[in-house]
Tab-separated table of C-alpha atoms and ligand atoms in Angstrom:
chain	number	residue	atom	x	y	z
J	5	MET	CA	45.459	5.063	-3.697
J	6	ASN	CA	45.468	1.772	-1.547
J	7	ALA	CA	42.241	0.127	-0.734
J	8	GLN	CA	42.123	1.518	2.846
J	9	ASN	CA	41.950	5.070	1.484
J	10	LYS	CA	39.546	4.550	-1.107
J	11	LYS	CA	36.438	6.386	-0.340
J	12	PRO	CA	33.038	4.613	-0.629
J	13	PRO	CA	31.066	5.656	-3.924
J	14	GLN	CA	28.701	8.633	-2.970
J	15	SER	CA	25.262	7.253	-3.275
J	16	GLY	CA	22.787	8.563	-5.787
J	17	THR	CA	19.487	10.211	-5.277
J	18	LEU	CA	16.008	8.437	-5.329
J	19	TYR	CA	13.707	10.991	-7.115
J	20	VAL	CA	9.827	10.249	-6.512
J	21	VAL	CA	8.425	11.953	-9.615
J	22	ALA	CA	4.682	12.525	-10.164
J	23	THR	CA	3.340	11.974	-13.663
J	24	PRO	CA	-0.040	13.314	-15.157
J	25	ILE	CA	-3.342	11.856	-14.181
J	26	GLY	CA	-4.720	12.357	-17.649
J	27	ASN	CA	-3.586	15.551	-19.385
J	28	LEU	CA	-0.009	14.949	-20.515
J	29	ASP	CA	0.686	18.610	-20.276
J	30	ASP	CA	0.673	18.313	-16.398
J	31	LEU	CA	4.281	16.678	-16.450
J	32	SER	CA	6.362	19.667	-14.956
J	33	ARG	CA	9.458	21.055	-16.664
J	34	ARG	CA	11.386	19.736	-13.574
J	35	ALA	CA	9.919	16.287	-13.760
J	36	ILE	CA	10.973	16.191	-17.526
J	37	GLU	CA	14.455	17.305	-16.668
J	38	THR	CA	14.896	14.969	-13.742
J	39	LEU	CA	13.592	11.916	-15.792
J	40	LYS	CA	16.135	12.882	-18.605
J	41	LYS	CA	19.131	13.266	-16.222
J	42	VAL	CA	18.787	9.943	-13.986
J	43	ASP	CA	20.450	6.888	-14.873
J	44	LEU	CA	17.347	4.627	-14.524
J	45	ILE	CA	13.504	5.006	-14.323
J	46	ALA	CA	11.739	2.554	-12.136
J	47	CYS	CA	8.042	2.159	-13.301
J	48	GLU	CA	5.029	-0.101	-12.969
J	49	ASP	CA	4.387	-0.817	-16.612
J	50	THR	CA	7.272	-0.130	-19.027
J	51	ARG	CA	5.201	-0.072	-22.179
J	52	HIS	CA	2.628	2.362	-20.615
J	53	SER	CA	5.442	4.700	-19.268
J	54	ARG	CA	7.454	4.556	-22.594
J	55	ARG	CA	4.661	6.255	-24.363
J	56	LEU	CA	4.543	9.067	-21.804
J	57	LEU	CA	8.291	9.486	-21.919
J	58	GLN	CA	8.810	9.305	-25.844
J	59	ALA	CA	6.160	11.969	-25.898
J	60	HIS	CA	8.563	14.311	-24.009
J	61	GLY	CA	11.710	13.048	-25.811
J	62	ILE	CA	13.091	11.018	-22.587
J	63	ASP	CA	15.007	7.912	-23.445
J	64	THR	CA	16.288	7.037	-20.140
J	65	PRO	CA	16.347	3.155	-19.473
J	66	LEU	CA	13.352	1.851	-17.819
J	67	VAL	CA	12.910	-0.974	-15.306
J	68	SER	CA	9.796	-2.494	-14.101
J	69	HIS	CA	8.898	-2.091	-10.487
J	70	HIS	CA	5.359	-2.718	-9.545
J	71	GLN	CA	3.287	-4.104	-6.562
J	72	HIS	CA	4.063	-7.962	-7.339
J	73	ASN	CA	7.822	-7.427	-7.798
J	74	GLU	CA	8.713	-4.595	-5.416
J	75	HIS	CA	10.086	-6.651	-2.674
J	76	GLN	CA	12.456	-8.455	-5.074
J	77	SER	CA	13.247	-5.393	-7.085
J	78	ALA	CA	13.840	-2.800	-4.435
J	79	PRO	CA	17.185	-4.432	-3.076
J	80	GLU	CA	18.576	-4.266	-6.646
J	81	LEU	CA	17.659	-0.486	-7.076
J	82	ILE	CA	19.010	0.013	-3.631
J	83	ARG	CA	22.512	-1.569	-4.607
J	84	LYS	CA	22.424	0.603	-7.797
J	85	LEU	CA	21.714	3.916	-5.669
J	86	GLN	CA	24.685	2.981	-3.418
J	87	ALA	CA	26.883	2.482	-6.274
J	88	GLY	CA	26.135	6.159	-7.207
J	89	ASP	CA	23.101	5.711	-9.764
J	90	ASN	CA	20.624	8.330	-9.670
J	91	ILE	CA	17.186	6.752	-10.025
J	92	ALA	CA	13.640	8.052	-10.631
J	93	ILE	CA	10.588	6.201	-9.511
J	94	ILE	CA	7.314	6.856	-11.402
J	95	SER	CA	3.844	5.159	-11.280
J	96	ASP	CA	1.201	4.677	-14.078
J	97	ALA	CA	-0.337	7.943	-13.284
J	98	GLY	CA	-0.127	10.644	-10.517
J	99	THR	CA	2.086	10.464	-7.523
J	100	PRO	CA	4.004	7.321	-6.825
J	101	LEU	CA	3.158	5.761	-3.371
J	102	ILE	CA	-0.373	7.268	-3.375
J	103	SER	CA	-2.428	4.032	-3.669
J	104	ASP	CA	0.640	3.040	-6.075
J	105	PRO	CA	3.763	1.250	-5.562
J	106	GLY	CA	7.190	2.684	-4.055
J	107	PHE	CA	6.713	2.439	-0.466
J	108	THR	CA	8.920	-0.463	0.113
J	109	LEU	CA	11.871	1.142	-2.083
J	110	VAL	CA	11.454	4.701	-0.402
J	111	ARG	CA	11.583	3.063	2.991
J	112	GLN	CA	14.599	1.017	2.236
J	113	ALA	CA	16.345	4.107	0.928
J	114	HIS	CA	15.778	5.946	4.090
J	115	ALA	CA	17.124	2.950	5.964
J	116	GLU	CA	20.179	3.052	3.859
J	117	LYS	CA	20.546	6.869	4.228
J	118	ILE	CA	20.273	7.389	0.541
J	119	PRO	CA	18.677	10.922	-0.265
J	120	VAL	CA	15.061	10.681	-1.402
J	121	SER	CA	13.805	13.881	-3.231
J	122	PRO	CA	10.058	14.503	-4.513
J	123	VAL	CA	9.364	16.121	-7.845
J	124	PRO	CA	5.651	16.901	-6.950
J	125	GLY	CA	2.794	17.119	-9.498
J	126	ALA	CA	-0.528	15.720	-10.137
J	127	SER	CA	-2.500	13.418	-7.751
J	128	ALA	CA	-6.113	12.723	-8.212
J	129	ALA	CA	-6.966	13.163	-4.411
J	130	ILE	CA	-5.239	16.684	-4.184
J	131	ALA	CA	-6.741	17.773	-7.507
J	132	LEU	CA	-10.230	16.951	-6.476
J	133	LEU	CA	-9.895	18.282	-2.972
J	134	SER	CA	-8.896	21.589	-4.173
J	135	ALA	CA	-12.002	21.857	-6.385
J	136	SER	CA	-14.326	20.269	-4.136
J	137	GLY	CA	-15.687	23.073	-2.173
J	138	LEU	CA	-15.400	20.825	1.023
J	139	PRO	CA	-13.171	21.831	3.938
J	140	THR	CA	-9.292	21.020	3.225
J	141	ASP	CA	-7.876	22.018	6.534
J	142	SER	CA	-8.181	18.421	7.593
J	143	PHE	CA	-8.642	15.587	5.369
J	144	ARG	CA	-8.297	11.935	5.581
J	145	PHE	CA	-7.017	10.056	2.292
J	146	VAL	CA	-8.853	6.776	2.614
J	147	GLY	CA	-7.823	5.418	-0.887
J	148	PHE	CA	-9.887	2.429	-2.472
J	149	PRO	CA	-12.499	1.083	-0.060
J	150	PRO	CA	-12.595	-2.662	0.102
J	151	ALA	CA	-13.916	-4.450	-2.850
J	152	LYS	CA	-15.971	-6.911	-0.780
J	153	ALA	CA	-19.492	-5.418	0.015
J	154	SER	CA	-19.445	-6.556	3.728
J	155	GLN	CA	-15.760	-5.254	4.266
J	156	ARG	CA	-16.523	-1.916	2.626
J	157	ARG	CA	-19.577	-1.362	4.729
J	158	ALA	CA	-17.554	-2.207	7.717
J	159	ARG	CA	-14.641	0.167	6.740
J	160	LEU	CA	-17.184	3.149	6.014
J	161	SER	CA	-18.877	2.575	9.303
J	162	GLN	CA	-15.404	2.920	11.062
J	163	LEU	CA	-15.311	6.280	9.179
J	164	ARG	CA	-18.621	7.503	10.179
J	165	ASP	CA	-17.538	9.702	13.177
J	166	ASP	CA	-14.320	10.980	11.500
J	167	PRO	CA	-14.647	14.994	11.431
J	168	SER	CA	-12.128	15.189	8.451
J	169	THR	CA	-13.126	15.478	4.818
J	170	LEU	CA	-12.806	11.898	3.482
J	171	VAL	CA	-11.216	11.129	0.257
J	172	PHE	CA	-11.706	7.781	-1.685
J	173	TYR	CA	-10.502	6.394	-4.966
J	174	GLU	CA	-13.002	4.090	-6.751
J	175	SER	CA	-13.158	2.092	-9.844
J	176	SER	CA	-15.945	2.183	-12.429
J	177	HIS	CA	-16.979	-1.173	-11.615
J	178	ARG	CA	-18.052	-0.410	-8.060
J	179	ILE	CA	-18.609	3.460	-7.936
J	180	ALA	CA	-22.510	2.873	-7.980
J	181	ASP	CA	-22.421	0.329	-5.221
J	182	SER	CA	-19.925	2.233	-2.969
J	183	LEU	CA	-21.982	5.351	-3.239
J	184	GLN	CA	-25.088	3.476	-2.202
J	185	ASP	CA	-23.033	1.897	0.810
J	186	MET	CA	-21.959	5.385	1.685
J	187	VAL	CA	-25.514	6.742	1.705
J	188	ALA	CA	-26.343	3.981	4.192
J	189	GLN	CA	-23.229	4.269	6.437
J	190	LEU	CA	-22.170	7.883	6.349
J	191	GLY	CA	-25.725	9.376	5.939
J	192	GLN	CA	-27.826	10.520	2.856
J	193	ASP	CA	-27.504	14.130	3.703
J	194	ARG	CA	-23.748	14.343	3.876
J	195	LEU	CA	-22.290	16.673	1.166
J	196	ALA	CA	-19.782	15.219	-1.256
J	197	THR	CA	-18.000	16.009	-4.473
J	198	LEU	CA	-17.297	13.343	-7.190
J	199	GLY	CA	-14.773	13.798	-9.580
J	200	ARG	CA	-14.596	11.679	-12.879
J	201	GLU	CA	-11.924	11.744	-15.334
J	202	LEU	CA	-10.133	14.698	-14.040
J	203	THR	CA	-7.898	16.718	-16.434
J	204	LYS	CA	-9.329	14.480	-19.264
J	205	THR	CA	-11.874	15.254	-22.093
J	206	PHE	CA	-14.908	14.009	-19.961
J	207	GLU	CA	-13.841	15.728	-16.732
J	208	THR	CA	-17.065	15.830	-14.643
J	209	ILE	CA	-17.179	17.278	-11.124
J	210	ARG	CA	-20.387	17.246	-9.374
J	211	HIS	CA	-21.276	18.426	-5.738
J	212	GLY	CA	-24.388	17.359	-3.890
J	213	THR	CA	-25.470	15.152	-0.981
J	214	LEU	CA	-24.476	11.359	-1.107
J	215	ALA	CA	-28.085	10.535	-1.822
J	216	GLU	CA	-28.152	12.834	-4.885
J	217	LEU	CA	-24.694	11.705	-6.165
J	218	SER	CA	-25.658	8.066	-5.733
J	219	GLU	CA	-28.910	8.597	-7.578
J	220	TRP	CA	-27.311	10.516	-10.463
J	221	VAL	CA	-24.653	7.844	-10.903
J	222	ARG	CA	-27.034	4.844	-10.703
J	223	HIS	CA	-29.368	6.369	-13.451
J	224	ASP	CA	-26.917	7.407	-15.875
J	225	PRO	CA	-24.589	4.690	-17.227
J	226	ASN	CA	-22.183	7.322	-18.636
J	227	GLN	CA	-21.377	8.582	-15.200
J	228	GLN	CA	-20.148	4.981	-14.390
J	229	LYS	CA	-17.218	5.117	-16.806
J	230	GLY	CA	-13.842	6.105	-16.183
J	231	GLU	CA	-11.785	6.907	-13.080
J	232	PHE	CA	-13.438	8.447	-9.924
J	233	VAL	CA	-12.264	10.267	-6.890
J	234	LEU	CA	-14.722	11.183	-4.096
J	235	ALA	CA	-14.386	13.717	-1.383
J	236	VAL	CA	-17.047	13.239	1.535
J	237	ASN	CA	-17.747	15.918	4.109
J	238	GLY	CA	-16.539	14.919	7.552
J	239	HIS	CA	-18.933	14.100	10.407
J	240	THR	CA	-20.285	17.449	11.866
J	241	ALA	CA	-21.288	17.194	15.380
J	242	THR	CA	-24.681	18.827	16.118
J	243	ILE	CA	-23.682	21.136	19.221
J	244	SER	CA	-26.630	20.787	21.625
J	245	ASN	CA	-26.582	17.052	21.103
J	246	ASP	CA	-22.938	16.776	21.792
J	247	ILE	CA	-23.242	18.404	25.275
J	248	SER	CA	-24.673	16.800	28.300
J	249	GLU	CA	-26.864	18.569	30.965
J	250	GLU	CA	-23.974	18.048	33.434
J	251	GLN	CA	-21.476	19.669	30.989
J	252	LYS	CA	-23.728	22.614	30.385
J	253	ALA	CA	-24.487	23.123	34.192
J	254	LEU	CA	-20.767	23.079	35.139
J	255	ALA	CA	-19.770	25.385	32.233
J	256	SER	CA	-22.253	27.757	32.927
J	257	LEU	CA	-21.079	27.932	36.610
J	258	LEU	CA	-17.293	28.268	35.689
J	259	LYS	CA	-18.248	30.965	33.206
J	260	ARG	CA	-19.181	33.261	36.223
J	261	GLU	CA	-15.622	33.437	37.175
J	262	LEU	CA	-13.553	32.487	34.157
J	263	PRO	CA	-13.312	33.396	30.518
J	264	PRO	CA	-15.682	31.074	28.316
J	265	LYS	CA	-12.738	29.220	26.597
J	266	LYS	CA	-11.138	28.376	30.049
J	267	ALA	CA	-14.734	27.474	31.433
J	268	ALA	CA	-15.326	25.088	28.490
J	269	LYS	CA	-11.998	23.472	28.835
J	270	LEU	CA	-12.520	22.593	32.501
J	271	ALA	CA	-16.060	21.350	32.024
J	272	ALA	CA	-14.902	19.261	29.088
J	273	ALA	CA	-12.162	17.819	31.064
J	274	HIS	CA	-14.300	17.229	34.167
J	275	HIS	CA	-17.105	15.482	32.143
J	276	GLN	CA	-15.090	14.015	29.139
J	277	GLY	CA	-16.753	16.335	26.751
J	278	ASN	CA	-15.930	18.162	23.805
J	279	ALA	CA	-14.477	21.509	24.700
J	280	LYS	CA	-14.870	23.101	21.279
J	281	ALA	CA	-18.641	22.216	21.346
J	282	ILE	CA	-18.989	23.380	24.961
J	283	TYR	CA	-17.224	26.589	24.052
J	284	GLN	CA	-19.669	27.115	21.062
J	285	TRP	CA	-22.565	26.569	23.180
J	286	LEU	CA	-21.327	28.801	25.966
J	287	ILE	CA	-20.819	31.753	23.667
J	288	SER	CA	-24.276	31.098	22.032
J	289	THR	CA	-26.375	31.335	25.427
A	304	LIG	N1	-1.272	7.681	-7.841
A	304	LIG	C1	-2.359	8.022	-8.241
A	304	LIG	C2	-2.707	9.596	-7.720
A	304	LIG	O1	-1.579	10.086	-7.332
A	304	LIG	O2	-3.673	10.126	-8.019
A	304	LIG	C3	-3.462	7.181	-7.937
A	304	LIG	C4	-3.050	5.767	-8.436
A	304	LIG	S1	-4.444	4.710	-8.254
A	304	LIG	C5	-3.905	3.080	-8.677
A	304	LIG	C6	-5.783	5.106	-9.635
A	304	LIG	C7	-7.041	5.668	-9.070
A	304	LIG	O3	-6.808	6.981	-8.910
A	304	LIG	C8	-8.132	5.592	-9.969
A	304	LIG	O4	-8.755	4.183	-9.832
A	304	LIG	C9	-9.195	6.701	-9.552
A	304	LIG	O5	-9.686	6.231	-8.414
A	304	LIG	C10	-7.876	7.718	-9.162
A	304	LIG	N2	-7.706	8.509	-10.443
A	304	LIG	C11	-6.513	8.423	-11.083
A	304	LIG	N3	-6.549	9.320	-12.083
A	304	LIG	C12	-7.941	9.993	-12.020
A	304	LIG	C13	-8.500	10.999	-12.837
A	304	LIG	N4	-7.949	11.494	-13.808
A	304	LIG	N5	-9.693	11.301	-12.461
A	304	LIG	C14	-10.302	10.707	-11.254
A	304	LIG	N6	-9.699	9.872	-10.626
A	304	LIG	C15	-8.519	9.677	-10.977
C-alpha cells in the first residue's frame, strides 16, 4: 500500500472513569474492566491510584495528570489517543472533572473528534443529594467556596436568592467557618444536610437548619474531621411578599375572563412578576 492509500490510524477512546469516594467496593465491574483493558491510565497521584488499582488486580501503566501539569500533559495524551491508544482518566476519588482535573483533556478530545465515554460511579455531591431529603429536581453544584473569608461571604451572598438546592464541598479546616458564614449569608433557618466521610467508617449525615448544623459542628471537634459535602435548601420565596398589589389587582381582574394560569402569566408579564407565585396566590384566594 503506498502512502496515499494509507488510512490514518483510528483514534482510541478516552474513558472518564469514576473511582470510590471512600469504600473500595464502590468501584464498578465495568470500571475495573475498562481500567484493565486500556493502554494507559492518567491519574492525579500515581502512588495513591496504584494502591486502589493493585487492590483490584489492575496493572495498566499509569501517567500523572494533575491540576499543575494538565496543560502540558493533555497534548501528549491527545497524541497517544490519535495514534490509537485507549486511555482512562481517573482522579484521587470520585468522578474526574467534578472539582478535579480532566476538563482540559476532555475538551481537547472533543476538539479533536476523539470519542469520550464515561464510566460513571461515585461522586460525593450526588451521593449526598440522594440522601439529603432536600429537593433534587433542580440543584446547583457550587464546589468549594473560596478559602478567603471575604470572598466566601461575597460568593454566598450571590447565591442567596437561588431557588435551587446548593451543593458545596468543604475541607475540615474550613467547615466550621463556612457554616457560620452560611448562617449569616443564607439565613439561619434554611434547611441543610451535612455529609461527612460518606461511605467510610465514620459516615455521618445530619439534617437540620444551618444554625443547628453550625452550632453542632462548632461544639464537637470530632465533627470537624474528615471530608465534607453540604446540601443547602434553595431560596424559597414567600408567596405574598413576592406579589405586589398591582399584580394582585390585575391578576384578579383577568381571572374573571381567563383561566388562572393564563391570568397569572399575563399579570406577571405586565408587571415583571413571578407567574408561579401569582398563580399560587390566585388559586388560594
Ligand atoms: N471528584 C470528587 C467527587 O466526585 O466527589 C470530588 C473531589 S474534591 C477534590 C474532594 C472533596 O469532595 C472533599 O474535600 C470533600 O468536600 C468531597 N468529598 C470527597 N469524598 C467525600 C466523602 N467520602 N464524604 C464527604 N465528602 C467527600
